[in-house]
Every structure is written in C-alpha cells, then in structure tokens.
Short mmCIF file of C-alpha atoms in Angstrom, two decimals:
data_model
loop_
_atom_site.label_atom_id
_atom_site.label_comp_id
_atom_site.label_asym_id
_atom_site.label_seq_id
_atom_site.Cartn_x
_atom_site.Cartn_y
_atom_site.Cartn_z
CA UNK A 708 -2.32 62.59 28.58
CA UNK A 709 -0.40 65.75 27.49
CA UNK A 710 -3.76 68.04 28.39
CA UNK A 711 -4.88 66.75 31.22
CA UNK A 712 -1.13 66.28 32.12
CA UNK A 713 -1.56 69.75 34.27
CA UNK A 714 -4.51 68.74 36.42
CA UNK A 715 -3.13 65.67 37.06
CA UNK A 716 -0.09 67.00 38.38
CA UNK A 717 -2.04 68.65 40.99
CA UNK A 718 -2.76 65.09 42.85
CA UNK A 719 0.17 64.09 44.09
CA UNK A 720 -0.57 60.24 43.76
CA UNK A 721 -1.66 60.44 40.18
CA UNK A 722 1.31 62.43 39.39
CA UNK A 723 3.51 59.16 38.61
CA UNK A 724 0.88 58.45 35.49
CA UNK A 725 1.84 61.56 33.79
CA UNK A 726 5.88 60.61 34.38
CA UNK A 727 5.41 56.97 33.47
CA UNK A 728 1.98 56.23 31.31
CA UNK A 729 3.96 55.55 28.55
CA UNK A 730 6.25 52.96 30.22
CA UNK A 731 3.36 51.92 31.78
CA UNK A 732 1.73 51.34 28.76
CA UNK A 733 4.57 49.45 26.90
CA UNK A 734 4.94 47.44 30.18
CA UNK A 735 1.05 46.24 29.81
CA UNK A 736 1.36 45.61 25.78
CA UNK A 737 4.38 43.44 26.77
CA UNK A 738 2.70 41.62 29.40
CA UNK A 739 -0.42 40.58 26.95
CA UNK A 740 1.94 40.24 24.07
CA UNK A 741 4.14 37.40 26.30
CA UNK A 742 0.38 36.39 27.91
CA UNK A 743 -0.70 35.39 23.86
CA UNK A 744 2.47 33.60 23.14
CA UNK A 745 1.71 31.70 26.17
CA UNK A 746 -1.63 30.91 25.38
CA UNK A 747 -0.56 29.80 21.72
CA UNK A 748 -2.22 25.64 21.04
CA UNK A 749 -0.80 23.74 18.42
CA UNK A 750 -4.36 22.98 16.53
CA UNK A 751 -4.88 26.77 16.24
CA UNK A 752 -2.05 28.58 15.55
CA UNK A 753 -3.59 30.09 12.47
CA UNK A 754 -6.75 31.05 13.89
CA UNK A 755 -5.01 32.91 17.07
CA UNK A 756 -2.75 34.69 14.88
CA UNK A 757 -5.25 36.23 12.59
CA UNK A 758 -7.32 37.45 15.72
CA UNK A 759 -4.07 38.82 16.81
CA UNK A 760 -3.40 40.79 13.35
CA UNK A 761 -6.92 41.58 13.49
CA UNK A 762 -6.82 43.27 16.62
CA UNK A 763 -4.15 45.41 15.82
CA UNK A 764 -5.56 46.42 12.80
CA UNK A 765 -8.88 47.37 14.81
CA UNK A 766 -6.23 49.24 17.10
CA UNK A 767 -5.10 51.10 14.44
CA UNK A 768 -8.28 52.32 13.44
CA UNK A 769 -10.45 52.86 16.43
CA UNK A 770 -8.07 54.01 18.61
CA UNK A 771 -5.79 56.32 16.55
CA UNK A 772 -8.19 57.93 15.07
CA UNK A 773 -10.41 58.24 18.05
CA UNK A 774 -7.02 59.91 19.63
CA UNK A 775 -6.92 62.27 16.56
CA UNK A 776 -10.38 63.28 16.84
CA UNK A 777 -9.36 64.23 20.73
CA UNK A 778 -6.88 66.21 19.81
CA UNK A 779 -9.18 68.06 16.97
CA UNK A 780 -11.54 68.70 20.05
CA UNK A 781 -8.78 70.56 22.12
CA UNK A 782 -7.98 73.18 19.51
CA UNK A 783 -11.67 73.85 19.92
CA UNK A 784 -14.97 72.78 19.45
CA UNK A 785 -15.43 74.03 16.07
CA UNK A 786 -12.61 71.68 14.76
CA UNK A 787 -14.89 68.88 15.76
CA UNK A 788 -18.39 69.74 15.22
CA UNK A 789 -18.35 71.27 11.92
CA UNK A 790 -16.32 68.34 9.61
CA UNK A 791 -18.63 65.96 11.70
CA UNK A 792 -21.68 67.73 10.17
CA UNK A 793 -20.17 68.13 6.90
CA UNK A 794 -20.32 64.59 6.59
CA UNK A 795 -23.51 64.06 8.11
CA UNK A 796 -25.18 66.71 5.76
CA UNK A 797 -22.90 65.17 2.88
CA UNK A 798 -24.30 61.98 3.37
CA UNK A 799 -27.96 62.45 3.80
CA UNK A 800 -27.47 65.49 0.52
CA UNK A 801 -26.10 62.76 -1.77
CA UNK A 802 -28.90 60.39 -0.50
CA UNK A 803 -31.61 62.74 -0.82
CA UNK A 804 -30.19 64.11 -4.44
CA UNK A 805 -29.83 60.40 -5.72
CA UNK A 806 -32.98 59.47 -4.81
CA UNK A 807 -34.80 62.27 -6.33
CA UNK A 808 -32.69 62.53 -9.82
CA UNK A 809 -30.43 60.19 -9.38
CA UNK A 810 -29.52 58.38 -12.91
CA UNK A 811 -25.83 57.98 -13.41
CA UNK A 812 -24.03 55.35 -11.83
CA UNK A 813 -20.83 56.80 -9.86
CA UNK A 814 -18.75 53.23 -8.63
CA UNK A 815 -19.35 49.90 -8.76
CA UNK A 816 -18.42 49.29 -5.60
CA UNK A 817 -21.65 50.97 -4.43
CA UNK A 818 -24.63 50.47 -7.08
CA UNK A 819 -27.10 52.77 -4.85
CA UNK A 820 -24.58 55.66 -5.70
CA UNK A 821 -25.30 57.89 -8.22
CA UNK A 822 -23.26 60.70 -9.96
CA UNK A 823 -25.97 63.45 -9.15
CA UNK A 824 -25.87 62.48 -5.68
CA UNK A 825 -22.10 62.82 -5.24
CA UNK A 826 -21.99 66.41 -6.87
CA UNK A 827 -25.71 67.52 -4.87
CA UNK A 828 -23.89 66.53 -1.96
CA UNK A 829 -20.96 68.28 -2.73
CA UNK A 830 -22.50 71.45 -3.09
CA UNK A 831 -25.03 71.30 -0.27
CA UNK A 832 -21.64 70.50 2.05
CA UNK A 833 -19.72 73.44 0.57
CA UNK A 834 -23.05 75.92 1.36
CA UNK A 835 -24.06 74.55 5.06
CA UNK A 836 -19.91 74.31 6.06
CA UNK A 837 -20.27 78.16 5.16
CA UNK A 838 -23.49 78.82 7.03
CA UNK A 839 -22.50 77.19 10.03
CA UNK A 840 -18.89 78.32 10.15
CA UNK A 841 -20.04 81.83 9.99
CA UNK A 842 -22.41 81.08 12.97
CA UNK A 843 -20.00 79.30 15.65
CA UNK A 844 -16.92 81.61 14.73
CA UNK A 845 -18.75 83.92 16.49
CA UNK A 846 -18.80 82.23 20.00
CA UNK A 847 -16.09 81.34 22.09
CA UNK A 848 -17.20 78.79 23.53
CA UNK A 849 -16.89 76.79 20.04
CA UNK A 850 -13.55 78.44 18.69
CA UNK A 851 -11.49 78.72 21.88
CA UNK A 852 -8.86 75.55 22.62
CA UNK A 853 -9.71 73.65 25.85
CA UNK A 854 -6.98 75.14 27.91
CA UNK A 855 -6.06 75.01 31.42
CA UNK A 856 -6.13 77.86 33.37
CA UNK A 857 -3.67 78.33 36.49
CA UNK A 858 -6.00 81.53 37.74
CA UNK A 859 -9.00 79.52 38.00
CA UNK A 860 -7.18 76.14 38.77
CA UNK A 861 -9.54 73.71 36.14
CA UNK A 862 -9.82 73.14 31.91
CA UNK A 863 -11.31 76.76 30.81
CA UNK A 864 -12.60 77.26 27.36
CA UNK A 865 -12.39 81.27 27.61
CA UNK A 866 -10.04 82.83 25.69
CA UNK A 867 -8.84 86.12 23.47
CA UNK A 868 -10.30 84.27 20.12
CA UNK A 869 -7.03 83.99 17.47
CA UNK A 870 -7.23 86.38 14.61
CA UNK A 871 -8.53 83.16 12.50
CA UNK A 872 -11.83 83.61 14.31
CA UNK A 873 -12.25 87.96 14.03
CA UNK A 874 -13.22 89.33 11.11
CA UNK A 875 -10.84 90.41 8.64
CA UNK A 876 -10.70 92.42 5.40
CA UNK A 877 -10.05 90.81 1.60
CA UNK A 878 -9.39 92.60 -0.81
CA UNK A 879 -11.71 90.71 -4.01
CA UNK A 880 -9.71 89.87 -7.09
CA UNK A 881 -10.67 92.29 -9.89
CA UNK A 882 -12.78 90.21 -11.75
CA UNK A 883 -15.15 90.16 -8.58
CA UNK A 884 -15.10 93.86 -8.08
CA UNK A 885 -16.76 95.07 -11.11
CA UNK A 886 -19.68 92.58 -9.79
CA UNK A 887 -19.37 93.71 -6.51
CA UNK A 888 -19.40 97.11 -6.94
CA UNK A 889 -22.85 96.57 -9.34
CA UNK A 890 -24.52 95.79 -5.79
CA UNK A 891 -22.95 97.08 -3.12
CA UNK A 892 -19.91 99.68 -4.35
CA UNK A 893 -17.05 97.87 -2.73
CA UNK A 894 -14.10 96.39 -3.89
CA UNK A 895 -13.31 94.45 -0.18
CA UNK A 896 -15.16 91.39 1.55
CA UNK A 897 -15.45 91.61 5.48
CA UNK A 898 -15.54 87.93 6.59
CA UNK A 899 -13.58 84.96 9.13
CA UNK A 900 -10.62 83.34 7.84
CA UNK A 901 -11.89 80.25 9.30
CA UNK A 902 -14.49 80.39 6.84
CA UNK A 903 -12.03 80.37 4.08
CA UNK A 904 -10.16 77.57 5.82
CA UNK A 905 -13.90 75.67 6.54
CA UNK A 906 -13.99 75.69 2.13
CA UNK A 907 -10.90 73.20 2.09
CA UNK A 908 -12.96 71.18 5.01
CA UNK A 909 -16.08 71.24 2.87
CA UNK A 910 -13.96 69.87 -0.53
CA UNK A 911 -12.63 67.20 1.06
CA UNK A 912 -15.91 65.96 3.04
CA UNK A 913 -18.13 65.75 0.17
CA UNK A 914 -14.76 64.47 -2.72
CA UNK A 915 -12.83 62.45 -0.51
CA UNK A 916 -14.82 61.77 2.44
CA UNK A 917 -17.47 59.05 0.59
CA UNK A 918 -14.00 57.14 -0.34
CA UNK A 919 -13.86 56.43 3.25
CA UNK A 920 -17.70 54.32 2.80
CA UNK A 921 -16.86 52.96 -0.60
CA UNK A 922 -13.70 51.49 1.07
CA UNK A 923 -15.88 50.36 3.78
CA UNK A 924 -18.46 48.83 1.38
CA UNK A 925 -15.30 47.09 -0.52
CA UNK A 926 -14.52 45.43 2.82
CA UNK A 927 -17.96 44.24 3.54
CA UNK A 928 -18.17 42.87 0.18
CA UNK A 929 -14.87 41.22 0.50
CA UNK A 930 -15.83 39.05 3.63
CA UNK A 931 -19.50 39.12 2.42
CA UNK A 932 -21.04 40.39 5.17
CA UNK A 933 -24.05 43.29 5.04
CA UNK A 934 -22.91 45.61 8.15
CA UNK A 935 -20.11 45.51 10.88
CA UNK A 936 -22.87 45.73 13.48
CA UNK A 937 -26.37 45.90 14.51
CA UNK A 938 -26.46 48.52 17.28
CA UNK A 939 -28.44 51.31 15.51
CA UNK A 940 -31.29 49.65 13.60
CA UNK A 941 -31.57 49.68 9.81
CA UNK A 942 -28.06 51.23 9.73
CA UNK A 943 -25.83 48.60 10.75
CA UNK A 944 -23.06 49.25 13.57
CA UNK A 945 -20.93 52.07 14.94
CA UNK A 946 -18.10 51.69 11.95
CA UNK A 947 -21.55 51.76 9.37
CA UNK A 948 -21.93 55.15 10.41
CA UNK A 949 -18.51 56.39 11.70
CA UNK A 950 -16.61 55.03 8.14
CA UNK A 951 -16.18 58.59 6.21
CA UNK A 952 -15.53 60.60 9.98
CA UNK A 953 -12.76 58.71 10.55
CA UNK A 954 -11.06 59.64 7.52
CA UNK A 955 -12.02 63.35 8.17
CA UNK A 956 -10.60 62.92 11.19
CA UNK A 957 -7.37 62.50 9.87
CA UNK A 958 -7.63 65.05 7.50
CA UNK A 959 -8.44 67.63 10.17
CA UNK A 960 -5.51 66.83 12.40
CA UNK A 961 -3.53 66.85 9.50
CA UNK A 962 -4.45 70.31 8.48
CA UNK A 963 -4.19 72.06 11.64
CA UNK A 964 -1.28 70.75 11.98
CA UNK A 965 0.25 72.03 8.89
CA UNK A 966 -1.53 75.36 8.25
CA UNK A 967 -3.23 76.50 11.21
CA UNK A 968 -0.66 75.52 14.47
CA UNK A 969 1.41 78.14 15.75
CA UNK A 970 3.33 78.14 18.65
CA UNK A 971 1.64 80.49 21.28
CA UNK A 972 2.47 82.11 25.28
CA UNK A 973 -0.44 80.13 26.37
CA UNK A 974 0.89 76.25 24.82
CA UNK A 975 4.05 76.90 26.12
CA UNK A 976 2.63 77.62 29.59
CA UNK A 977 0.81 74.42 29.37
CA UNK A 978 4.39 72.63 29.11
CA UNK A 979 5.49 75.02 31.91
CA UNK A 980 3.14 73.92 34.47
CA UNK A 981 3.96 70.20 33.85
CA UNK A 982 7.46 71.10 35.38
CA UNK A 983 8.14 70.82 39.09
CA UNK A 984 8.40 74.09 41.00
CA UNK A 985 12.24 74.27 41.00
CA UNK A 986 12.40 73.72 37.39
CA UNK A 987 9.55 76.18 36.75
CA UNK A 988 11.94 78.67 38.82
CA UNK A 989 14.94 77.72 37.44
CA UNK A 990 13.45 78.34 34.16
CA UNK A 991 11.99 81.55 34.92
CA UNK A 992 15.69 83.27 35.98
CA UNK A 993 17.20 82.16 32.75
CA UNK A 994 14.21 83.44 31.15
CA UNK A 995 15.07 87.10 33.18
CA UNK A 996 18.29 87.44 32.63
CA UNK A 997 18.35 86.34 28.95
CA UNK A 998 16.22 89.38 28.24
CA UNK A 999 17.85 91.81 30.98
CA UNK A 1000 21.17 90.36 28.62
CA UNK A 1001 19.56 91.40 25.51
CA UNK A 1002 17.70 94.72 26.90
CA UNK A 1003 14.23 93.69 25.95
CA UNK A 1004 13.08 93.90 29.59
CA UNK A 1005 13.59 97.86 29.42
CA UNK A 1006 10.96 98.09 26.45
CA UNK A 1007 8.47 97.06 28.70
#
C-alpha cells in the first residue's frame, strides 16, 4: 500500500484506504476469525482446525512471500528478473548436466538428483547471472525503482541510475595483475557493482536455492502425494514450479535490505507526498529555517 499510497491519495474517496487498510484489514481477519468459531460442529472439530492451521500456513507462504517479491520489483526490475532466471537456468543446468553425466547421487530425498548436476548448475548460474547482469545494468528501464513522480503526476520508472548501476573502477588484487597485464597491460577492471553484488545472487540460487525443492519434495513425500497441482502439464502445480523462487525471494529482500538500501531525497519525498498539504508546509518551514539556523542555505 506504501507505493501506491501517493496515487491513491490523489482520489479523495480512496484516500481513507491508505489511512485505515490496516485497521481495515485486522477488522476483516477478526470478522472471519469470530465467523469460524461460529461455524465450529462438534463431530469435526479436528478436521476444521487443521484447515484452519493449514490456511495460515498457506498464508504465510503465498502471500508473504508474494509481498516480498513486490517489494523486490519496486527497487527495480532487475531485482526481480534476474534471481528469477537464475533459478530457472539453475534448474534446467542441473537437469540437463545430470542427465548427460550424471552418476553421483546428491540427497536422498530426491533420487533423480545427481552431484554433477548440482555443481553444472552451479556454474552455468554463476556465468549467465554475469551475462545478463552486465546486459540490463545498462538500461533504465530494468535498474531504476518504480517511483512516483509529482512532475508527471503517475508511477515513472526514469531515473539518474545509482552509482551501483555505472561503471566503476577496481583495482585487481596483485595476484590477478601479473595475469592481467600478460593480455591486456592493466592492473584495474572497469565493470558494474551490481555485477559483483549479482555473484552473491548467483551462489545462493544454484547452493541454497534447490533446498527450497528438496524441502518441497520432503513434503510431498511426507503426505504421499506426486505434485501440489496439475495446472501446467507434466510439471505439477504453481508451488511445483515456484518452490526454489520463493526462497530466493526472501533472500533478495533480505539482501537489499541489508547491503544495498540507503536512504535517498527521492524515498523520502515519497513519504512527503503521503502528508496532507498543511503538514507538507508545515514541514517544509522547519525544514527552511533549520538550515537558514545552521547556514547551509548560503552554500547554495
């Protein structure tokens, strides 16, 4: 609600969902939560109880995750499209490599997987997160947050790309430059920092990430059923294929929020314009005279 909290505030009849959704939410949870205990019959106390616990749990999991995976998409495209194709590639990598040389078993849990698949996968992640990193971190359109813009008065993806998206300048460890300099002469490498970030991305899609579908195979095996689903034939249903993302998900979220966040003139806007117009004024003269108070207005 907190991004589209802005536009919102421009209707004046929808402006009470922004104030309230989260009352308004509790007040609806409460009202099926006294509607269950209601509904509660003798004969099947356990039975309505475990659907209750079990749609929680599905709560949990769907919709948390699907609200992480949101949020990934608002710090910009990129944050969303290339862990979703690391695990894509990952998966179909480790299936290709263990079907070709696959020998060694890698977990019981999962018979079909194979040790050679796991690392083949690994490293095929690791090299197409670095191709296609260096590709969209040169486009705004994929590394600009989905912002609102008060100028043209709707969501606007264009932006002044952060300096994790421009090129900058490493200097290699020494080890590197005598190699370096046996091709090229130079001791530096000219490249993204998103890239370096997109190598932590990679590691975790192709170590951790299959975790998420061994867990997932665990639980079928558990209640001894073959897939959660039949929507997309020969591949079971949405949580069949959607298992490892959600995990990556997570991790994502996770990391930008503790390495790549910082506050910025533009987020803090955002909270601005949810204000009313007094506030926003009243805000604006301590603002002025808090730096006319501490001379920084005169440096300008």
């Amino acid at each position: 609600m907190d991004y589209f909290a802005v536009v919102i505030n421009q209707t004046g009849y929808l402006r009470v969902l922004v104030t309230y959704h989260r009352f308004i939410s509790f007040c609806l949870y409460i009202v099926g939560f006294v509607w269950f205990v209601l509904s509660l019959v003798k004969k099947y106390y356990m039975k309505q109880f475990s659907l209750f616990a079990w749609t929680h749990v599905a709560l949990l999991i769907v919709v948390t995750q699907s609200y992480l995976i949101i949020k990934n998409i608002f710090e910009g495209l990129i944050w969303f499209i290339v862990p979703v194709s690391m695990i894509v590639i990952n998966d179909v990598m480790a299936y290709m490599f263990g079907f070709f040389f696959g020998r060694t078993p890698l977990i019981k849990l999962s018979p079909k997987k194979t040790w050679e698949g796991f690392i083949g996968g690994g490293i095929s992640t690791v090299i197409f997160g670095l191709l296609m990193s260096y590709v969209m971190c040169q486009y705004r359109y994929f590394v600009c947050p989905i912002e609102y813009s008060e100028a043209l008065g709707r969501m606007t993806m264009d932006c002044e790309p952060s300096s994790l998206f421009q090129p900058q300048e490493y200097t290699l460890p020494k080890s590197l430059q005598v190699i370096s300099k046996m091709f090229n002469g130079r001791s530096t490498l000219t490249l993204y920092p998103f890239i370096l970030h997109s190598l932590s991305l990679s590691l975790f899609s192709s170590v951790i990430g299959p975790f998420g579908g061994f867990f997932a195979s665990g639980f079928k095996r558990a209640f001894k059923i073959k897939d959660f689903g039949d929507v997309i034939p020969g591949h079971g249903g949405i949580m069949d294929r959607f298992d490892c993302q959600y995990l990556m998900a997570t991790f994502v979220n996770v990391y930008i929020t503790s390495f790549i966040r910082i506050a910025s003139p533009q987020k803090l806007l955002q909270q601005v314009y949810n204000l009313k117009p007094e506030q926003q004024v009243q805000l604006f003269l301590s603002l002025r005279d808090s730096l006319q108070n501490r001379g920084m207005l005169n440096a300008y």
